[in-house]
């Protein structure tokens, strides 16, 4: 799961280069995709690692990518499915990597989508490792069990992290969970680029202001703890791209539930460039679902 995680590079999940010298041509080539990536931790006697499910949507099509990482941060397999092609809207695929067998079943032929890349209903996605069903998504579970051994789950993958691209000018909205089984919240980020007010940032959860930052020119990176549903959530922000990138400006917001009193970055300066490097957090993990709670990453892109 290195670099959140190692298999994301080809899907445009990595943060774009914020250098002011980026050309318009380069910006078009690396235009951000509308995507959601969900990471699940799975452990059994035969396998320990991570499953990443990435939903992608653009003007022309939709796609689905599934990646498998082991506990040593090595990408074992990556499967790309393009469900907008009629022949790929329903199917099965298996891969054998060493002693690990990956089976993927999907049916998106009746899937209904909203504005985001994830299907809302009318679908299933099932993933089995070594013939053991570990992840089942969607509302057509009975249909999935017709394709797979309907034996009860011996162990189940745990939802540990989510990454999502959101778009806006001054207002950025999304639905978000702050833990794997938590309820959905309305999240709104308001950006005030006015020089007269020193540029400001306000974050709302369910219409309640939970974070406010002024003088962003000097505080474009930082962190603060908020409380959501009685749970302590550490919020890290990096809005350098909004302030200093005139071509492809993006900001990064990381929400991480605290399951202990430890705050690995508490002694860092808010303006330290490495404060939001995911690799550093990943190196510190042993079992992220237990040690680090749940993580949500929002990449907020400026749209013209």
Short mmCIF file of C-alpha atoms in Angstrom, two decimals, residues 19-298:
data_model
loop_
_atom_site.label_atom_id
_atom_site.label_comp_id
_atom_site.label_asym_id
_atom_site.label_seq_id
_atom_site.Cartn_x
_atom_site.Cartn_y
_atom_site.Cartn_z
CA UNK A 19 5.11 23.68 -10.36
CA UNK A 20 4.08 27.09 -11.81
CA UNK A 21 5.97 26.24 -14.98
CA UNK A 22 3.41 23.61 -15.98
CA UNK A 23 2.18 24.30 -19.50
CA UNK A 24 -1.39 24.24 -20.70
CA UNK A 25 -0.55 21.30 -22.89
CA UNK A 26 0.85 19.40 -19.94
CA UNK A 27 -2.19 20.29 -17.87
CA UNK A 28 -4.54 18.87 -20.48
CA UNK A 29 -2.55 15.66 -20.60
CA UNK A 30 -2.73 15.25 -16.83
CA UNK A 31 -6.27 16.55 -16.31
CA UNK A 32 -7.74 15.10 -13.12
CA UNK A 33 -10.21 12.27 -13.38
CA UNK A 34 -13.45 11.96 -11.49
CA UNK A 35 -12.59 8.99 -9.32
CA UNK A 36 -13.08 7.29 -5.98
CA UNK A 37 -10.58 4.77 -4.61
CA UNK A 38 -11.46 2.54 -1.65
CA UNK A 39 -8.87 0.49 0.23
CA UNK A 40 -9.71 -2.65 2.20
CA UNK A 41 -7.42 -4.56 4.52
CA UNK A 42 -7.74 -8.33 4.38
CA UNK A 43 -6.03 -10.95 6.49
CA UNK A 44 -6.36 -14.71 6.52
CA UNK A 45 -4.08 -17.64 7.23
CA UNK A 46 -2.91 -17.64 3.61
CA UNK A 47 -2.82 -13.91 2.80
CA UNK A 48 -2.38 -10.52 4.44
CA UNK A 49 -2.59 -7.31 2.45
CA UNK A 50 -4.79 -4.72 0.78
CA UNK A 51 -7.43 -4.63 -1.93
CA UNK A 52 -7.96 -1.33 -3.73
CA UNK A 53 -11.15 -0.73 -5.73
CA UNK A 54 -11.02 2.38 -7.93
CA UNK A 55 -14.08 3.74 -9.76
CA UNK A 56 -13.30 6.17 -12.60
CA UNK A 57 -15.57 8.40 -14.68
CA UNK A 58 -14.85 10.92 -17.43
CA UNK A 59 -16.73 12.55 -20.29
CA UNK A 60 -16.32 9.55 -22.57
CA UNK A 61 -16.58 6.50 -20.35
CA UNK A 62 -16.40 4.76 -17.00
CA UNK A 63 -13.95 2.20 -15.70
CA UNK A 64 -13.13 0.03 -12.73
CA UNK A 65 -9.67 -0.91 -11.49
CA UNK A 66 -8.80 -3.48 -8.82
CA UNK A 67 -5.33 -3.76 -7.28
CA UNK A 68 -3.92 -6.27 -4.82
CA UNK A 69 -1.00 -5.36 -2.51
CA UNK A 70 0.62 -7.66 0.00
CA UNK A 71 1.70 -6.68 3.51
CA UNK A 72 5.19 -5.86 2.18
CA UNK A 73 3.75 -3.05 0.04
CA UNK A 74 4.31 -4.94 -3.21
CA UNK A 75 1.67 -4.67 -5.93
CA UNK A 76 0.87 -8.28 -6.76
CA UNK A 77 -1.80 -7.73 -9.38
CA UNK A 78 -3.85 -5.03 -11.08
CA UNK A 79 -6.99 -5.62 -13.14
CA UNK A 80 -8.63 -2.92 -15.28
CA UNK A 81 -12.29 -3.37 -16.26
CA UNK A 82 -14.01 -1.04 -18.72
CA UNK A 83 -17.73 -1.56 -18.07
CA UNK A 84 -18.86 0.97 -20.67
CA UNK A 85 -18.02 -1.69 -23.25
CA UNK A 86 -21.08 -3.91 -23.55
CA UNK A 87 -19.05 -7.08 -23.29
CA UNK A 88 -17.41 -5.94 -20.04
CA UNK A 89 -20.48 -4.84 -18.08
CA UNK A 90 -20.83 -8.32 -16.66
CA UNK A 91 -18.15 -10.92 -16.25
CA UNK A 92 -15.50 -12.84 -14.36
CA UNK A 93 -11.72 -12.75 -14.28
CA UNK A 94 -9.11 -14.67 -12.31
CA UNK A 95 -5.39 -14.22 -11.81
CA UNK A 96 -2.86 -16.44 -10.06
CA UNK A 97 0.17 -14.73 -8.51
CA UNK A 98 2.48 -17.16 -6.77
CA UNK A 99 0.35 -19.00 -4.23
CA UNK A 100 -2.43 -16.38 -4.31
CA UNK A 101 -5.47 -16.77 -6.54
CA UNK A 102 -7.57 -13.68 -7.22
CA UNK A 103 -11.13 -14.12 -8.54
CA UNK A 104 -13.28 -11.12 -9.54
CA UNK A 105 -16.99 -11.25 -10.39
CA UNK A 106 -18.98 -8.20 -11.46
CA UNK A 107 -22.32 -7.21 -12.92
CA UNK A 108 -22.80 -3.54 -13.83
CA UNK A 109 -25.32 -4.13 -16.61
CA UNK A 110 -28.16 -2.54 -14.59
CA UNK A 111 -26.06 -0.20 -12.45
CA UNK A 112 -27.38 3.28 -11.73
CA UNK A 113 -24.94 6.15 -11.27
CA UNK A 114 -25.20 9.65 -9.84
CA UNK A 115 -22.76 12.47 -10.51
CA UNK A 116 -19.90 10.45 -9.05
CA UNK A 117 -18.06 7.45 -10.48
CA UNK A 118 -19.40 4.89 -7.98
CA UNK A 119 -22.59 3.00 -8.83
CA UNK A 120 -25.46 3.72 -6.45
CA UNK A 121 -27.51 0.56 -6.95
CA UNK A 122 -28.27 -2.28 -9.33
CA UNK A 123 -24.83 -3.93 -9.25
CA UNK A 124 -22.46 -6.25 -7.47
CA UNK A 125 -18.70 -6.61 -7.28
CA UNK A 126 -17.32 -9.71 -5.56
CA UNK A 127 -13.67 -10.48 -4.86
CA UNK A 128 -12.33 -13.80 -3.60
CA UNK A 129 -8.79 -14.66 -2.56
CA UNK A 130 -7.75 -18.29 -2.65
CA UNK A 131 -11.39 -19.23 -3.25
CA UNK A 132 -12.50 -17.40 -0.10
CA UNK A 133 -14.99 -14.56 -0.60
CA UNK A 134 -13.55 -11.55 1.19
CA UNK A 135 -15.24 -8.50 -0.35
CA UNK A 136 -18.78 -8.07 -1.69
CA UNK A 137 -20.04 -4.65 -2.79
CA UNK A 138 -23.42 -3.61 -4.17
CA UNK A 139 -27.08 -4.38 -3.54
CA UNK A 140 -27.39 -7.47 -5.77
CA UNK A 141 -25.72 -9.83 -3.32
CA UNK A 142 -28.14 -12.66 -4.02
CA UNK A 143 -27.16 -12.50 -7.69
CA UNK A 144 -23.50 -12.62 -6.72
CA UNK A 145 -24.01 -15.73 -4.60
CA UNK A 146 -25.38 -17.53 -7.64
CA UNK A 147 -21.91 -17.19 -9.15
CA UNK A 148 -19.92 -17.86 -6.01
CA UNK A 149 -19.93 -20.44 -3.25
CA UNK A 150 -22.54 -19.03 -0.84
CA UNK A 151 -20.69 -20.20 2.25
CA UNK A 152 -20.49 -17.61 5.05
CA UNK A 153 -17.48 -15.30 5.17
CA UNK A 154 -14.66 -16.90 7.11
CA UNK A 155 -13.04 -13.45 7.32
CA UNK A 156 -14.02 -10.14 5.84
CA UNK A 157 -12.02 -7.27 4.39
CA UNK A 158 -12.03 -4.12 6.51
CA UNK A 159 -12.63 -0.72 4.91
CA UNK A 160 -9.60 1.36 5.98
CA UNK A 161 -9.24 4.28 3.56
CA UNK A 162 -10.96 6.24 0.81
CA UNK A 163 -9.62 8.76 -1.68
CA UNK A 164 -11.89 10.96 -3.77
CA UNK A 165 -11.51 13.76 -6.31
CA UNK A 166 -13.91 16.68 -5.90
CA UNK A 167 -14.29 19.74 -8.13
CA UNK A 168 -15.37 23.36 -7.69
CA UNK A 169 -14.35 27.01 -7.82
CA UNK A 170 -14.96 28.38 -4.34
CA UNK A 171 -17.33 25.71 -3.00
CA UNK A 172 -16.47 22.00 -2.79
CA UNK A 173 -19.13 19.52 -1.66
CA UNK A 174 -19.16 15.80 -1.04
CA UNK A 175 -20.65 13.04 1.09
CA UNK A 176 -18.14 11.48 3.42
CA UNK A 177 -17.66 8.87 6.13
CA UNK A 178 -15.06 9.34 8.82
CA UNK A 179 -14.88 5.69 9.76
CA UNK A 180 -15.47 2.46 7.90
CA UNK A 181 -18.99 1.90 9.29
CA UNK A 182 -19.84 5.51 10.11
CA UNK A 183 -22.84 7.38 8.76
CA UNK A 184 -22.61 9.67 5.74
CA UNK A 185 -22.01 13.35 6.40
CA UNK A 186 -22.34 16.41 4.19
CA UNK A 187 -18.93 18.04 3.87
CA UNK A 188 -18.53 21.51 2.40
CA UNK A 189 -15.25 23.35 1.92
CA UNK A 190 -15.45 27.09 1.20
CA UNK A 191 -12.43 28.88 -0.23
CA UNK A 192 -12.26 32.68 -0.19
CA UNK A 193 -9.54 33.87 -2.58
CA UNK A 194 -10.09 37.54 -1.72
CA UNK A 195 -6.82 39.34 -1.08
CA UNK A 196 -8.59 41.88 1.17
CA UNK A 197 -9.37 39.10 3.64
CA UNK A 198 -5.99 37.41 3.30
CA UNK A 199 -7.56 34.34 1.69
CA UNK A 200 -9.55 32.04 3.91
CA UNK A 201 -10.73 28.47 4.26
CA UNK A 202 -13.81 27.24 6.13
CA UNK A 203 -14.91 23.64 6.46
CA UNK A 204 -18.43 22.53 7.36
CA UNK A 205 -19.70 19.11 8.43
CA UNK A 206 -23.50 18.85 8.25
CA UNK A 207 -23.70 22.67 7.92
CA UNK A 208 -21.73 23.20 11.10
CA UNK A 209 -18.41 25.04 10.82
CA UNK A 210 -15.72 22.78 12.25
CA UNK A 211 -12.53 24.41 10.93
CA UNK A 212 -11.53 27.90 9.82
CA UNK A 213 -8.17 29.07 8.54
CA UNK A 214 -7.25 32.67 7.68
CA UNK A 215 -4.10 34.07 6.11
CA UNK A 216 -3.71 30.98 3.93
CA UNK A 217 -0.68 32.48 2.25
CA UNK A 218 1.22 31.71 5.43
CA UNK A 219 -0.85 28.76 6.64
CA UNK A 220 -1.33 26.81 3.41
CA UNK A 221 -0.31 23.60 5.22
CA UNK A 222 -1.42 22.58 8.66
CA UNK A 223 -3.51 20.31 10.85
CA UNK A 224 -6.26 20.56 13.45
CA UNK A 225 -8.43 18.14 15.41
CA UNK A 226 -12.22 18.22 15.02
CA UNK A 227 -14.97 16.19 16.66
CA UNK A 228 -17.50 14.27 14.54
CA UNK A 229 -20.12 12.03 16.17
CA UNK A 230 -18.07 12.11 19.32
CA UNK A 231 -15.02 10.76 17.48
CA UNK A 232 -11.74 12.68 17.31
CA UNK A 233 -10.75 13.31 13.69
CA UNK A 234 -7.40 14.81 12.73
CA UNK A 235 -7.64 17.07 9.66
CA UNK A 236 -4.56 17.87 7.57
CA UNK A 237 -4.70 20.37 4.71
CA UNK A 238 -2.36 21.40 1.93
CA UNK A 239 -3.74 24.18 -0.33
CA UNK A 240 -0.46 25.09 -2.00
CA UNK A 241 -1.91 24.21 -5.41
CA UNK A 242 -4.84 26.62 -4.98
CA UNK A 243 -2.56 29.52 -4.12
CA UNK A 244 0.47 29.07 -6.34
CA UNK A 245 -0.55 26.90 -9.33
CA UNK A 246 -2.35 28.92 -11.98
CA UNK A 247 -2.86 25.94 -14.33
CA UNK A 248 -3.81 22.81 -12.40
CA UNK A 249 -4.51 23.85 -8.85
CA UNK A 250 -5.51 21.18 -6.34
CA UNK A 251 -5.69 21.04 -2.57
CA UNK A 252 -5.37 17.95 -0.39
CA UNK A 253 -7.41 17.27 2.73
CA UNK A 254 -6.73 14.23 4.90
CA UNK A 255 -9.19 13.16 7.61
CA UNK A 256 -7.96 10.46 9.96
CA UNK A 257 -9.79 9.04 12.94
CA UNK A 258 -7.72 8.74 16.08
CA UNK A 259 -7.85 5.40 17.85
CA UNK A 260 -5.19 6.28 20.38
CA UNK A 261 -3.63 9.38 21.91
CA UNK A 262 -0.71 9.27 19.49
CA UNK A 263 -0.30 12.05 16.94
CA UNK A 264 2.76 11.14 14.81
CA UNK A 265 2.97 14.59 13.19
CA UNK A 266 2.10 16.71 16.24
CA UNK A 267 5.65 18.03 16.60
CA UNK A 268 5.91 19.14 12.98
CA UNK A 269 5.62 22.71 11.83
CA UNK A 270 2.28 23.27 9.98
CA UNK A 271 4.22 24.72 7.03
CA UNK A 272 6.66 21.83 6.75
CA UNK A 273 6.46 20.51 3.16
CA UNK A 274 6.55 16.86 4.25
CA UNK A 275 3.58 17.18 6.63
CA UNK A 276 1.23 15.59 4.13
CA UNK A 277 3.44 12.95 2.55
CA UNK A 278 1.44 9.78 2.67
CA UNK A 279 4.53 7.57 2.40
CA UNK A 280 5.64 8.63 5.85
CA UNK A 281 2.34 7.58 7.35
CA UNK A 282 2.36 4.31 5.40
CA UNK A 283 5.83 3.42 6.67
CA UNK A 284 4.58 3.73 10.25
CA UNK A 285 1.71 1.29 9.80
CA UNK A 286 1.55 -2.32 10.86
CA UNK A 287 -2.19 -2.92 10.83
CA UNK A 288 -3.77 0.34 9.60
CA UNK A 289 -7.32 -0.71 10.41
CA UNK A 290 -6.38 -0.95 14.09
CA UNK A 291 -3.43 1.39 14.51
CA UNK A 292 -4.57 4.30 12.40
CA UNK A 293 -8.32 4.05 12.29
CA UNK A 294 -9.95 5.18 9.07
CA UNK A 295 -8.50 7.67 6.58
CA UNK A 296 -10.31 9.85 4.04
CA UNK A 297 -8.38 11.84 1.44
CA UNK A 298 -10.08 14.54 -0.63
#
